[in-house]
């Protein structure tokens, strides 16, 4: 209890607006949030910081990063941005908000490929206008020329899955991509398709080349697709390929996809997470379904799917006490170590439902479930919830090491201290 009390004290002391961003030159990616990585509703793969043009030029003079931000596309010049530095020292290329289209991107890739880039590990071309089959071919050329690239940010462009088809032909033995950011791209036609158009689109996004595309990136650990426009068949096809082909996958971000109106797709997604062999250890995977308006209907599908994963984010999904009751029944068999329920206003009744056990668990030596992290920020909780949580922990409901209860304004400070 001392350990969790210390964690809670730290969580309470944090400011509500604090956001931790991963450095763009870091060697690994993590989810980000207002409290910790398990509380993430909009994790980022790259810091989208505003950089003035003059600051970017000064940065380029001394850093190992080529940065071009808020420049007209006609002023994008790799040779000028490189300056007096040696290409061998460059670790990151960042081109943001430059209205760069496919043709300009191709020219920049051709310019980069004239140099040896043995240290290049990050390419960030987010917030441009890159799209089309030619863009996919240019990406394939760059990844083949610089196989050390591990972090690829393509968010907020005009790319579809079909545009990336050229990547399927790259050598999987040389591709080092670990983190792929595809946020806010038109990855597939809108899910609001006529049956005729849906059938035609399904033929263009088939299992064969999508599987080849995923197989070409065997080192993927993080895939971010928040706010992307993608139809049901494309989404299911891609996710099934990811979960089947990539054994080291750690994070899938599917926030803001409107899955609450596409519950059949949620069922298909969860079916890909059902283990074929229950004797095999649960894979370390964080699935982020925040802000999808899933409601209790979506929670029911998840809880009854038989899926097993280690971390699940369901923040901001209009879950009520009925939904938390379904989660309570699923927790012992889910394999979950972290559950994020913040911004669901289920109140004390939701906590009561979540803490229900099957009646056989009475201060057992083993916990009822394996949760070590639970997020309950902004859930309309009162002191009653804190008392229920205290009793549950006393009876070994879960080995919690982190409990987040920020922005529950009806709680008294004294009750938090007591917990």
JSON list of C-alpha atoms in Angstrom, two decimals, residues 6-95:
[
{"chain": "A", "resi": 6, "resn": "UNK", "atom": "CA", "xyz": [3.46, 7.17, -3.24]},
{"chain": "A", "resi": 7, "resn": "UNK", "atom": "CA", "xyz": [2.43, 6.76, -6.88]},
{"chain": "A", "resi": 8, "resn": "UNK", "atom": "CA", "xyz": [-0.96, 8.34, -6.26]},
{"chain": "A", "resi": 9, "resn": "UNK", "atom": "CA", "xyz": [0.66, 11.26, -4.47]},
{"chain": "A", "resi": 10, "resn": "UNK", "atom": "CA", "xyz": [2.90, 11.88, -7.46]},
{"chain": "A", "resi": 11, "resn": "UNK", "atom": "CA", "xyz": [-0.02, 11.59, -9.90]},
{"chain": "A", "resi": 12, "resn": "UNK", "atom": "CA", "xyz": [-2.14, 14.04, -7.89]},
{"chain": "A", "resi": 13, "resn": "UNK", "atom": "CA", "xyz": [0.70, 16.55, -7.76]},
{"chain": "A", "resi": 14, "resn": "UNK", "atom": "CA", "xyz": [1.09, 16.64, -11.52]},
{"chain": "A", "resi": 15, "resn": "UNK", "atom": "CA", "xyz": [-0.53, 19.52, -13.34]},
{"chain": "A", "resi": 16, "resn": "UNK", "atom": "CA", "xyz": [-3.46, 18.69, -15.54]},
{"chain": "A", "resi": 17, "resn": "UNK", "atom": "CA", "xyz": [-1.89, 20.20, -18.61]},
{"chain": "A", "resi": 18, "resn": "UNK", "atom": "CA", "xyz": [1.49, 18.51, -18.30]},
{"chain": "A", "resi": 19, "resn": "UNK", "atom": "CA", "xyz": [2.32, 16.55, -21.46]},
{"chain": "A", "resi": 20, "resn": "UNK", "atom": "CA", "xyz": [5.47, 14.50, -21.94]},
{"chain": "A", "resi": 21, "resn": "UNK", "atom": "CA", "xyz": [6.87, 14.37, -25.46]},
{"chain": "A", "resi": 22, "resn": "UNK", "atom": "CA", "xyz": [9.49, 11.98, -26.70]},
{"chain": "A", "resi": 23, "resn": "UNK", "atom": "CA", "xyz": [12.51, 13.63, -28.22]},
{"chain": "A", "resi": 24, "resn": "UNK", "atom": "CA", "xyz": [12.51, 13.30, -32.02]},
{"chain": "A", "resi": 25, "resn": "UNK", "atom": "CA", "xyz": [16.08, 12.08, -31.95]},
{"chain": "A", "resi": 26, "resn": "UNK", "atom": "CA", "xyz": [15.43, 9.48, -29.29]},
{"chain": "A", "resi": 27, "resn": "UNK", "atom": "CA", "xyz": [16.12, 5.85, -30.02]},
{"chain": "A", "resi": 28, "resn": "UNK", "atom": "CA", "xyz": [12.71, 4.66, -28.85]},
{"chain": "A", "resi": 29, "resn": "UNK", "atom": "CA", "xyz": [9.08, 5.71, -28.91]},
{"chain": "A", "resi": 30, "resn": "UNK", "atom": "CA", "xyz": [6.57, 5.82, -26.11]},
{"chain": "A", "resi": 31, "resn": "UNK", "atom": "CA", "xyz": [2.97, 6.85, -25.81]},
{"chain": "A", "resi": 32, "resn": "UNK", "atom": "CA", "xyz": [2.38, 10.25, -24.21]},
{"chain": "A", "resi": 33, "resn": "UNK", "atom": "CA", "xyz": [-0.29, 11.63, -21.94]},
{"chain": "A", "resi": 34, "resn": "UNK", "atom": "CA", "xyz": [-1.19, 14.00, -19.15]},
{"chain": "A", "resi": 35, "resn": "UNK", "atom": "CA", "xyz": [-0.15, 11.55, -16.48]},
{"chain": "A", "resi": 36, "resn": "UNK", "atom": "CA", "xyz": [1.76, 8.57, -17.85]},
{"chain": "A", "resi": 37, "resn": "UNK", "atom": "CA", "xyz": [2.00, 6.39, -20.91]},
{"chain": "A", "resi": 38, "resn": "UNK", "atom": "CA", "xyz": [-0.86, 4.11, -19.95]},
{"chain": "A", "resi": 39, "resn": "UNK", "atom": "CA", "xyz": [-3.18, 7.12, -19.71]},
{"chain": "A", "resi": 40, "resn": "UNK", "atom": "CA", "xyz": [-2.64, 8.07, -23.31]},
{"chain": "A", "resi": 41, "resn": "UNK", "atom": "CA", "xyz": [-5.57, 9.12, -25.44]},
{"chain": "A", "resi": 42, "resn": "UNK", "atom": "CA", "xyz": [-3.54, 10.85, -28.15]},
{"chain": "A", "resi": 43, "resn": "UNK", "atom": "CA", "xyz": [-0.01, 9.48, -28.05]},
{"chain": "A", "resi": 44, "resn": "UNK", "atom": "CA", "xyz": [2.54, 10.96, -30.42]},
{"chain": "A", "resi": 45, "resn": "UNK", "atom": "CA", "xyz": [5.37, 9.33, -32.28]},
{"chain": "A", "resi": 46, "resn": "UNK", "atom": "CA", "xyz": [7.08, 12.60, -33.07]},
{"chain": "A", "resi": 47, "resn": "UNK", "atom": "CA", "xyz": [7.05, 15.92, -31.28]},
{"chain": "A", "resi": 48, "resn": "UNK", "atom": "CA", "xyz": [5.06, 18.38, -33.41]},
{"chain": "A", "resi": 49, "resn": "UNK", "atom": "CA", "xyz": [6.72, 21.47, -31.96]},
{"chain": "A", "resi": 50, "resn": "UNK", "atom": "CA", "xyz": [6.55, 24.84, -33.68]},
{"chain": "A", "resi": 51, "resn": "UNK", "atom": "CA", "xyz": [9.93, 25.86, -35.01]},
{"chain": "A", "resi": 52, "resn": "UNK", "atom": "CA", "xyz": [10.52, 29.31, -36.46]},
{"chain": "A", "resi": 53, "resn": "UNK", "atom": "CA", "xyz": [12.37, 29.43, -39.75]},
{"chain": "A", "resi": 54, "resn": "UNK", "atom": "CA", "xyz": [15.27, 31.43, -38.29]},
{"chain": "A", "resi": 55, "resn": "UNK", "atom": "CA", "xyz": [15.56, 29.01, -35.36]},
{"chain": "A", "resi": 56, "resn": "UNK", "atom": "CA", "xyz": [15.55, 26.08, -37.77]},
{"chain": "A", "resi": 57, "resn": "UNK", "atom": "CA", "xyz": [18.40, 27.59, -39.76]},
{"chain": "A", "resi": 58, "resn": "UNK", "atom": "CA", "xyz": [20.41, 28.17, -36.59]},
{"chain": "A", "resi": 59, "resn": "UNK", "atom": "CA", "xyz": [19.67, 24.63, -35.48]},
{"chain": "A", "resi": 60, "resn": "UNK", "atom": "CA", "xyz": [20.86, 23.21, -38.78]},
{"chain": "A", "resi": 61, "resn": "UNK", "atom": "CA", "xyz": [24.23, 24.91, -38.35]},
{"chain": "A", "resi": 62, "resn": "UNK", "atom": "CA", "xyz": [25.16, 22.91, -35.27]},
{"chain": "A", "resi": 63, "resn": "UNK", "atom": "CA", "xyz": [22.93, 19.85, -35.13]},
{"chain": "A", "resi": 64, "resn": "UNK", "atom": "CA", "xyz": [22.77, 16.45, -36.73]},
{"chain": "A", "resi": 65, "resn": "UNK", "atom": "CA", "xyz": [19.29, 17.20, -37.98]},
{"chain": "A", "resi": 66, "resn": "UNK", "atom": "CA", "xyz": [18.13, 18.68, -41.27]},
{"chain": "A", "resi": 67, "resn": "UNK", "atom": "CA", "xyz": [15.05, 20.78, -40.48]},
{"chain": "A", "resi": 68, "resn": "UNK", "atom": "CA", "xyz": [12.86, 22.62, -42.96]},
{"chain": "A", "resi": 69, "resn": "UNK", "atom": "CA", "xyz": [9.64, 23.97, -41.43]},
{"chain": "A", "resi": 70, "resn": "UNK", "atom": "CA", "xyz": [7.07, 26.40, -42.85]},
{"chain": "A", "resi": 71, "resn": "UNK", "atom": "CA", "xyz": [9.01, 26.97, -46.06]},
{"chain": "A", "resi": 72, "resn": "UNK", "atom": "CA", "xyz": [7.49, 27.40, -49.52]},
{"chain": "A", "resi": 73, "resn": "UNK", "atom": "CA", "xyz": [7.99, 24.16, -51.49]},
{"chain": "A", "resi": 74, "resn": "UNK", "atom": "CA", "xyz": [10.19, 25.94, -54.04]},
{"chain": "A", "resi": 75, "resn": "UNK", "atom": "CA", "xyz": [12.66, 26.82, -51.26]},
{"chain": "A", "resi": 76, "resn": "UNK", "atom": "CA", "xyz": [13.19, 23.23, -50.10]},
{"chain": "A", "resi": 77, "resn": "UNK", "atom": "CA", "xyz": [16.84, 22.50, -50.82]},
{"chain": "A", "resi": 78, "resn": "UNK", "atom": "CA", "xyz": [18.69, 19.58, -49.23]},
{"chain": "A", "resi": 79, "resn": "UNK", "atom": "CA", "xyz": [22.12, 20.86, -50.27]},
{"chain": "A", "resi": 80, "resn": "UNK", "atom": "CA", "xyz": [21.51, 24.28, -48.71]},
{"chain": "A", "resi": 81, "resn": "UNK", "atom": "CA", "xyz": [20.00, 22.76, -45.56]},
{"chain": "A", "resi": 82, "resn": "UNK", "atom": "CA", "xyz": [22.97, 20.44, -45.17]},
{"chain": "A", "resi": 83, "resn": "UNK", "atom": "CA", "xyz": [25.42, 23.34, -45.32]},
{"chain": "A", "resi": 84, "resn": "UNK", "atom": "CA", "xyz": [28.97, 22.54, -44.22]},
{"chain": "A", "resi": 85, "resn": "UNK", "atom": "CA", "xyz": [28.05, 19.40, -42.32]},
{"chain": "A", "resi": 86, "resn": "UNK", "atom": "CA", "xyz": [28.97, 15.96, -43.54]},
{"chain": "A", "resi": 87, "resn": "UNK", "atom": "CA", "xyz": [26.05, 13.78, -44.69]},
{"chain": "A", "resi": 88, "resn": "UNK", "atom": "CA", "xyz": [27.46, 10.92, -42.63]},
{"chain": "A", "resi": 89, "resn": "UNK", "atom": "CA", "xyz": [26.62, 12.83, -39.43]},
{"chain": "A", "resi": 90, "resn": "UNK", "atom": "CA", "xyz": [22.92, 13.41, -40.20]},
{"chain": "A", "resi": 91, "resn": "UNK", "atom": "CA", "xyz": [20.56, 11.48, -37.94]},
{"chain": "A", "resi": 92, "resn": "UNK", "atom": "CA", "xyz": [17.19, 13.12, -38.64]},
{"chain": "A", "resi": 93, "resn": "UNK", "atom": "CA", "xyz": [15.45, 14.76, -41.60]},
{"chain": "A", "resi": 94, "resn": "UNK", "atom": "CA", "xyz": [12.38, 16.82, -40.69]},
{"chain": "A", "resi": 95, "resn": "UNK", "atom": "CA", "xyz": [10.23, 18.61, -43.28]}
]
